[in-house]
C-alpha cells in the first residue's frame, strides 16, 4: 500500500501511468507519529484564522489522513 499525495493517473492501452507530488510506502510510516500528526493537524484546522490558514490547514490534514489510511489498509 502506498500513500499518494496529489497528482493524477492516465489509463490507456492496458497501461496505467500515475504522476504524483509525493508518495510514501505504508510500511515506512510510523503509526504513532502519524496519529500524533493527525491530532496536531486537526487542532491546527480548528485554530486556523482566515482563508489562507484554513486552506493550508485543510491540505495538511488531508496529507496526514492519507498517511493514516495507508497504515490502516495494511493492518
mmCIF file with all atom_site columns, C-alpha atoms in Angstrom:
data_model
loop_
_atom_site.group_PDB
_atom_site.id
_atom_site.type_symbol
_atom_site.label_atom_id
_atom_site.label_alt_id
_atom_site.label_comp_id
_atom_site.label_asym_id
_atom_site.label_entity_id
_atom_site.label_seq_id
_atom_site.pdbx_PDB_ins_code
_atom_site.Cartn_x
_atom_site.Cartn_y
_atom_site.Cartn_z
_atom_site.occupancy
_atom_site.B_iso_or_equiv
_atom_site.pdbx_formal_charge
_atom_site.auth_seq_id
_atom_site.auth_comp_id
_atom_site.auth_asym_id
_atom_site.auth_atom_id
_atom_site.pdbx_PDB_model_num
ATOM 1  C CA . UNK A 1 1  ? 0.000  0.000  0.000   1.00 0.00 ? 1  UNK A CA 1
ATOM 2  C CA . UNK A 1 2  ? 1.252  3.481  -0.864  1.00 0.00 ? 2  UNK A CA 1
ATOM 3  C CA . UNK A 1 3  ? 0.155  6.887  0.369   1.00 0.00 ? 3  UNK A CA 1
ATOM 4  C CA . UNK A 1 4  ? -0.081 9.120  -2.714  1.00 0.00 ? 4  UNK A CA 1
ATOM 5  C CA . UNK A 1 5  ? -0.179 12.880 -2.304  1.00 0.00 ? 5  UNK A CA 1
ATOM 6  C CA . UNK A 1 6  ? -1.844 14.761 -5.126  1.00 0.00 ? 6  UNK A CA 1
ATOM 7  C CA . UNK A 1 7  ? -1.474 14.069 -8.799  1.00 0.00 ? 7  UNK A CA 1
ATOM 8  C CA . UNK A 1 8  ? -3.356 12.153 -11.471 1.00 0.00 ? 8  UNK A CA 1
ATOM 9  C CA . UNK A 1 9  ? -3.490 8.872  -13.351 1.00 0.00 ? 9  UNK A CA 1
ATOM 10 C CA . UNK A 1 10 ? -3.719 8.179  -17.070 1.00 0.00 ? 10 UNK A CA 1
ATOM 11 C CA . UNK A 1 11 ? -5.152 4.884  -18.277 1.00 0.00 ? 11 UNK A CA 1
ATOM 12 C CA . UNK A 1 12 ? -4.792 3.676  -21.845 1.00 0.00 ? 12 UNK A CA 1
ATOM 13 C CA . UNK A 1 13 ? -3.543 0.794  -23.976 1.00 0.00 ? 13 UNK A CA 1
ATOM 14 C CA . UNK A 1 14 ? -3.603 -1.611 -20.994 1.00 0.00 ? 14 UNK A CA 1
ATOM 15 C CA . UNK A 1 15 ? -1.256 0.687  -19.121 1.00 0.00 ? 15 UNK A CA 1
ATOM 16 C CA . UNK A 1 16 ? -1.658 2.948  -16.096 1.00 0.00 ? 16 UNK A CA 1
ATOM 17 C CA . UNK A 1 17 ? 0.619  5.934  -15.566 1.00 0.00 ? 17 UNK A CA 1
ATOM 18 C CA . UNK A 1 18 ? 0.440  7.622  -12.164 1.00 0.00 ? 18 UNK A CA 1
ATOM 19 C CA . UNK A 1 19 ? 2.047  11.015 -11.610 1.00 0.00 ? 19 UNK A CA 1
ATOM 20 C CA . UNK A 1 20 ? 2.045  12.258 -8.010  1.00 0.00 ? 20 UNK A CA 1
ATOM 21 C CA . UNK A 1 21 ? 3.600  15.062 -5.993  1.00 0.00 ? 21 UNK A CA 1
ATOM 22 C CA . UNK A 1 22 ? 4.759  12.694 -3.254  1.00 0.00 ? 22 UNK A CA 1
ATOM 23 C CA . UNK A 1 23 ? 4.467  9.012  -2.349  1.00 0.00 ? 23 UNK A CA 1
ATOM 24 C CA . UNK A 1 24 ? 5.280  7.041  0.772   1.00 0.00 ? 24 UNK A CA 1
ATOM 25 C CA . UNK A 1 25 ? 5.183  3.308  1.430   1.00 0.00 ? 25 UNK A CA 1
ATOM 26 C CA . UNK A 1 26 ? 2.648  2.460  4.120   1.00 0.00 ? 26 UNK A CA 1
ATOM 27 C CA . UNK A 1 27 ? 5.170  0.151  5.782   1.00 0.00 ? 27 UNK A CA 1
ATOM 28 C CA . UNK A 1 28 ? 7.567  3.114  6.160   1.00 0.00 ? 28 UNK A CA 1
ATOM 29 C CA . UNK A 1 29 ? 5.058  5.211  8.109   1.00 0.00 ? 29 UNK A CA 1
ATOM 30 C CA . UNK A 1 30 ? 5.357  5.197  11.908  1.00 0.00 ? 30 UNK A CA 1
ATOM 31 C CA . UNK A 1 31 ? 1.785  4.666  13.208  1.00 0.00 ? 31 UNK A CA 1
ATOM 32 C CA . UNK A 1 32 ? 2.349  6.629  16.439  1.00 0.00 ? 32 UNK A CA 1
ATOM 33 C CA . UNK A 1 33 ? 3.904  9.563  14.601  1.00 0.00 ? 33 UNK A CA 1
ATOM 34 C CA . UNK A 1 34 ? 1.086  9.545  12.049  1.00 0.00 ? 34 UNK A CA 1
ATOM 35 C CA . UNK A 1 35 ? -1.558 9.559  14.803  1.00 0.00 ? 35 UNK A CA 1
ATOM 36 C CA . UNK A 1 36 ? 0.178  12.437 16.598  1.00 0.00 ? 36 UNK A CA 1
ATOM 37 C CA . UNK A 1 37 ? 0.430  14.340 13.319  1.00 0.00 ? 37 UNK A CA 1
ATOM 38 C CA . UNK A 1 38 ? -3.300 13.765 12.744  1.00 0.00 ? 38 UNK A CA 1
ATOM 39 C CA . UNK A 1 39 ? -4.164 15.212 16.149  1.00 0.00 ? 39 UNK A CA 1
ATOM 40 C CA . UNK A 1 40 ? -1.924 18.245 15.524  1.00 0.00 ? 40 UNK A CA 1
ATOM 41 C CA . UNK A 1 41 ? -3.374 18.807 12.043  1.00 0.00 ? 41 UNK A CA 1
ATOM 42 C CA . UNK A 1 42 ? -6.940 18.651 13.400  1.00 0.00 ? 42 UNK A CA 1
ATOM 43 C CA . UNK A 1 43 ? -6.032 21.163 16.143  1.00 0.00 ? 43 UNK A CA 1
ATOM 44 C CA . UNK A 1 44 ? -4.375 23.463 13.603  1.00 0.00 ? 44 UNK A CA 1
ATOM 45 C CA . UNK A 1 45 ? -7.505 23.408 11.464  1.00 0.00 ? 45 UNK A CA 1
ATOM 46 C CA . UNK A 1 46 ? -9.644 24.341 14.467  1.00 0.00 ? 46 UNK A CA 1
ATOM 47 C CA . UNK A 1 47 ? -7.280 27.236 15.270  1.00 0.00 ? 47 UNK A CA 1
ATOM 48 C CA . UNK A 1 48 ? -6.943 28.449 11.670  1.00 0.00 ? 48 UNK A CA 1
ATOM 49 C CA . UNK A 1 49 ? -7.833 32.083 11.124  1.00 0.00 ? 49 UNK A CA 1
ATOM 50 C CA . UNK A 1 50 ? -8.593 33.450 7.709   1.00 0.00 ? 50 UNK A CA 1
ATOM 51 C CA . UNK A 1 51 ? -8.930 31.808 4.346   1.00 0.00 ? 51 UNK A CA 1
ATOM 52 C CA . UNK A 1 52 ? -5.230 31.121 3.715   1.00 0.00 ? 52 UNK A CA 1
ATOM 53 C CA . UNK A 1 53 ? -4.609 29.432 7.079   1.00 0.00 ? 53 UNK A CA 1
ATOM 54 C CA . UNK A 1 54 ? -7.770 27.374 6.678   1.00 0.00 ? 54 UNK A CA 1
ATOM 55 C CA . UNK A 1 55 ? -6.730 26.191 3.201   1.00 0.00 ? 55 UNK A CA 1
ATOM 56 C CA . UNK A 1 56 ? -3.207 25.328 4.381   1.00 0.00 ? 56 UNK A CA 1
ATOM 57 C CA . UNK A 1 57 ? -4.551 23.517 7.451   1.00 0.00 ? 57 UNK A CA 1
ATOM 58 C CA . UNK A 1 58 ? -7.001 21.536 5.298   1.00 0.00 ? 58 UNK A CA 1
ATOM 59 C CA . UNK A 1 59 ? -4.216 20.484 2.920   1.00 0.00 ? 59 UNK A CA 1
ATOM 60 C CA . UNK A 1 60 ? -2.026 19.379 5.836   1.00 0.00 ? 60 UNK A CA 1
ATOM 61 C CA . UNK A 1 61 ? -4.939 17.434 7.330   1.00 0.00 ? 61 UNK A CA 1
ATOM 62 C CA . UNK A 1 62 ? -5.628 15.687 4.010   1.00 0.00 ? 62 UNK A CA 1
ATOM 63 C CA . UNK A 1 63 ? -1.973 14.639 3.755   1.00 0.00 ? 63 UNK A CA 1
ATOM 64 C CA . UNK A 1 64 ? -1.937 13.257 7.298   1.00 0.00 ? 64 UNK A CA 1
ATOM 65 C CA . UNK A 1 65 ? -5.240 11.429 6.796   1.00 0.00 ? 65 UNK A CA 1
ATOM 66 C CA . UNK A 1 66 ? -3.829 9.819  3.646   1.00 0.00 ? 66 UNK A CA 1
ATOM 67 C CA . UNK A 1 67 ? -0.848 8.537  5.656   1.00 0.00 ? 67 UNK A CA 1
ATOM 68 C CA . UNK A 1 68 ? -3.142 7.147  8.394   1.00 0.00 ? 68 UNK A CA 1
ATOM 69 C CA . UNK A 1 69 ? -5.376 5.479  5.775   1.00 0.00 ? 69 UNK A CA 1
ATOM 70 C CA . UNK A 1 70 ? -2.310 3.813  4.216   1.00 0.00 ? 70 UNK A CA 1
ATOM 71 C CA . UNK A 1 71 ? -1.357 2.397  7.626   1.00 0.00 ? 71 UNK A CA 1
ATOM 72 C CA . UNK A 1 72 ? -4.897 1.164  8.286   1.00 0.00 ? 72 UNK A CA 1
ATOM 73 C CA . UNK A 1 73 ? -5.062 -0.511 4.878   1.00 0.00 ? 73 UNK A CA 1
ATOM 74 C CA . UNK A 1 74 ? -2.044 -2.714 5.626   1.00 0.00 ? 74 UNK A CA 1
ATOM 75 C CA . UNK A 1 75 ? -3.017 -3.611 9.214   1.00 0.00 ? 75 UNK A CA 1
#
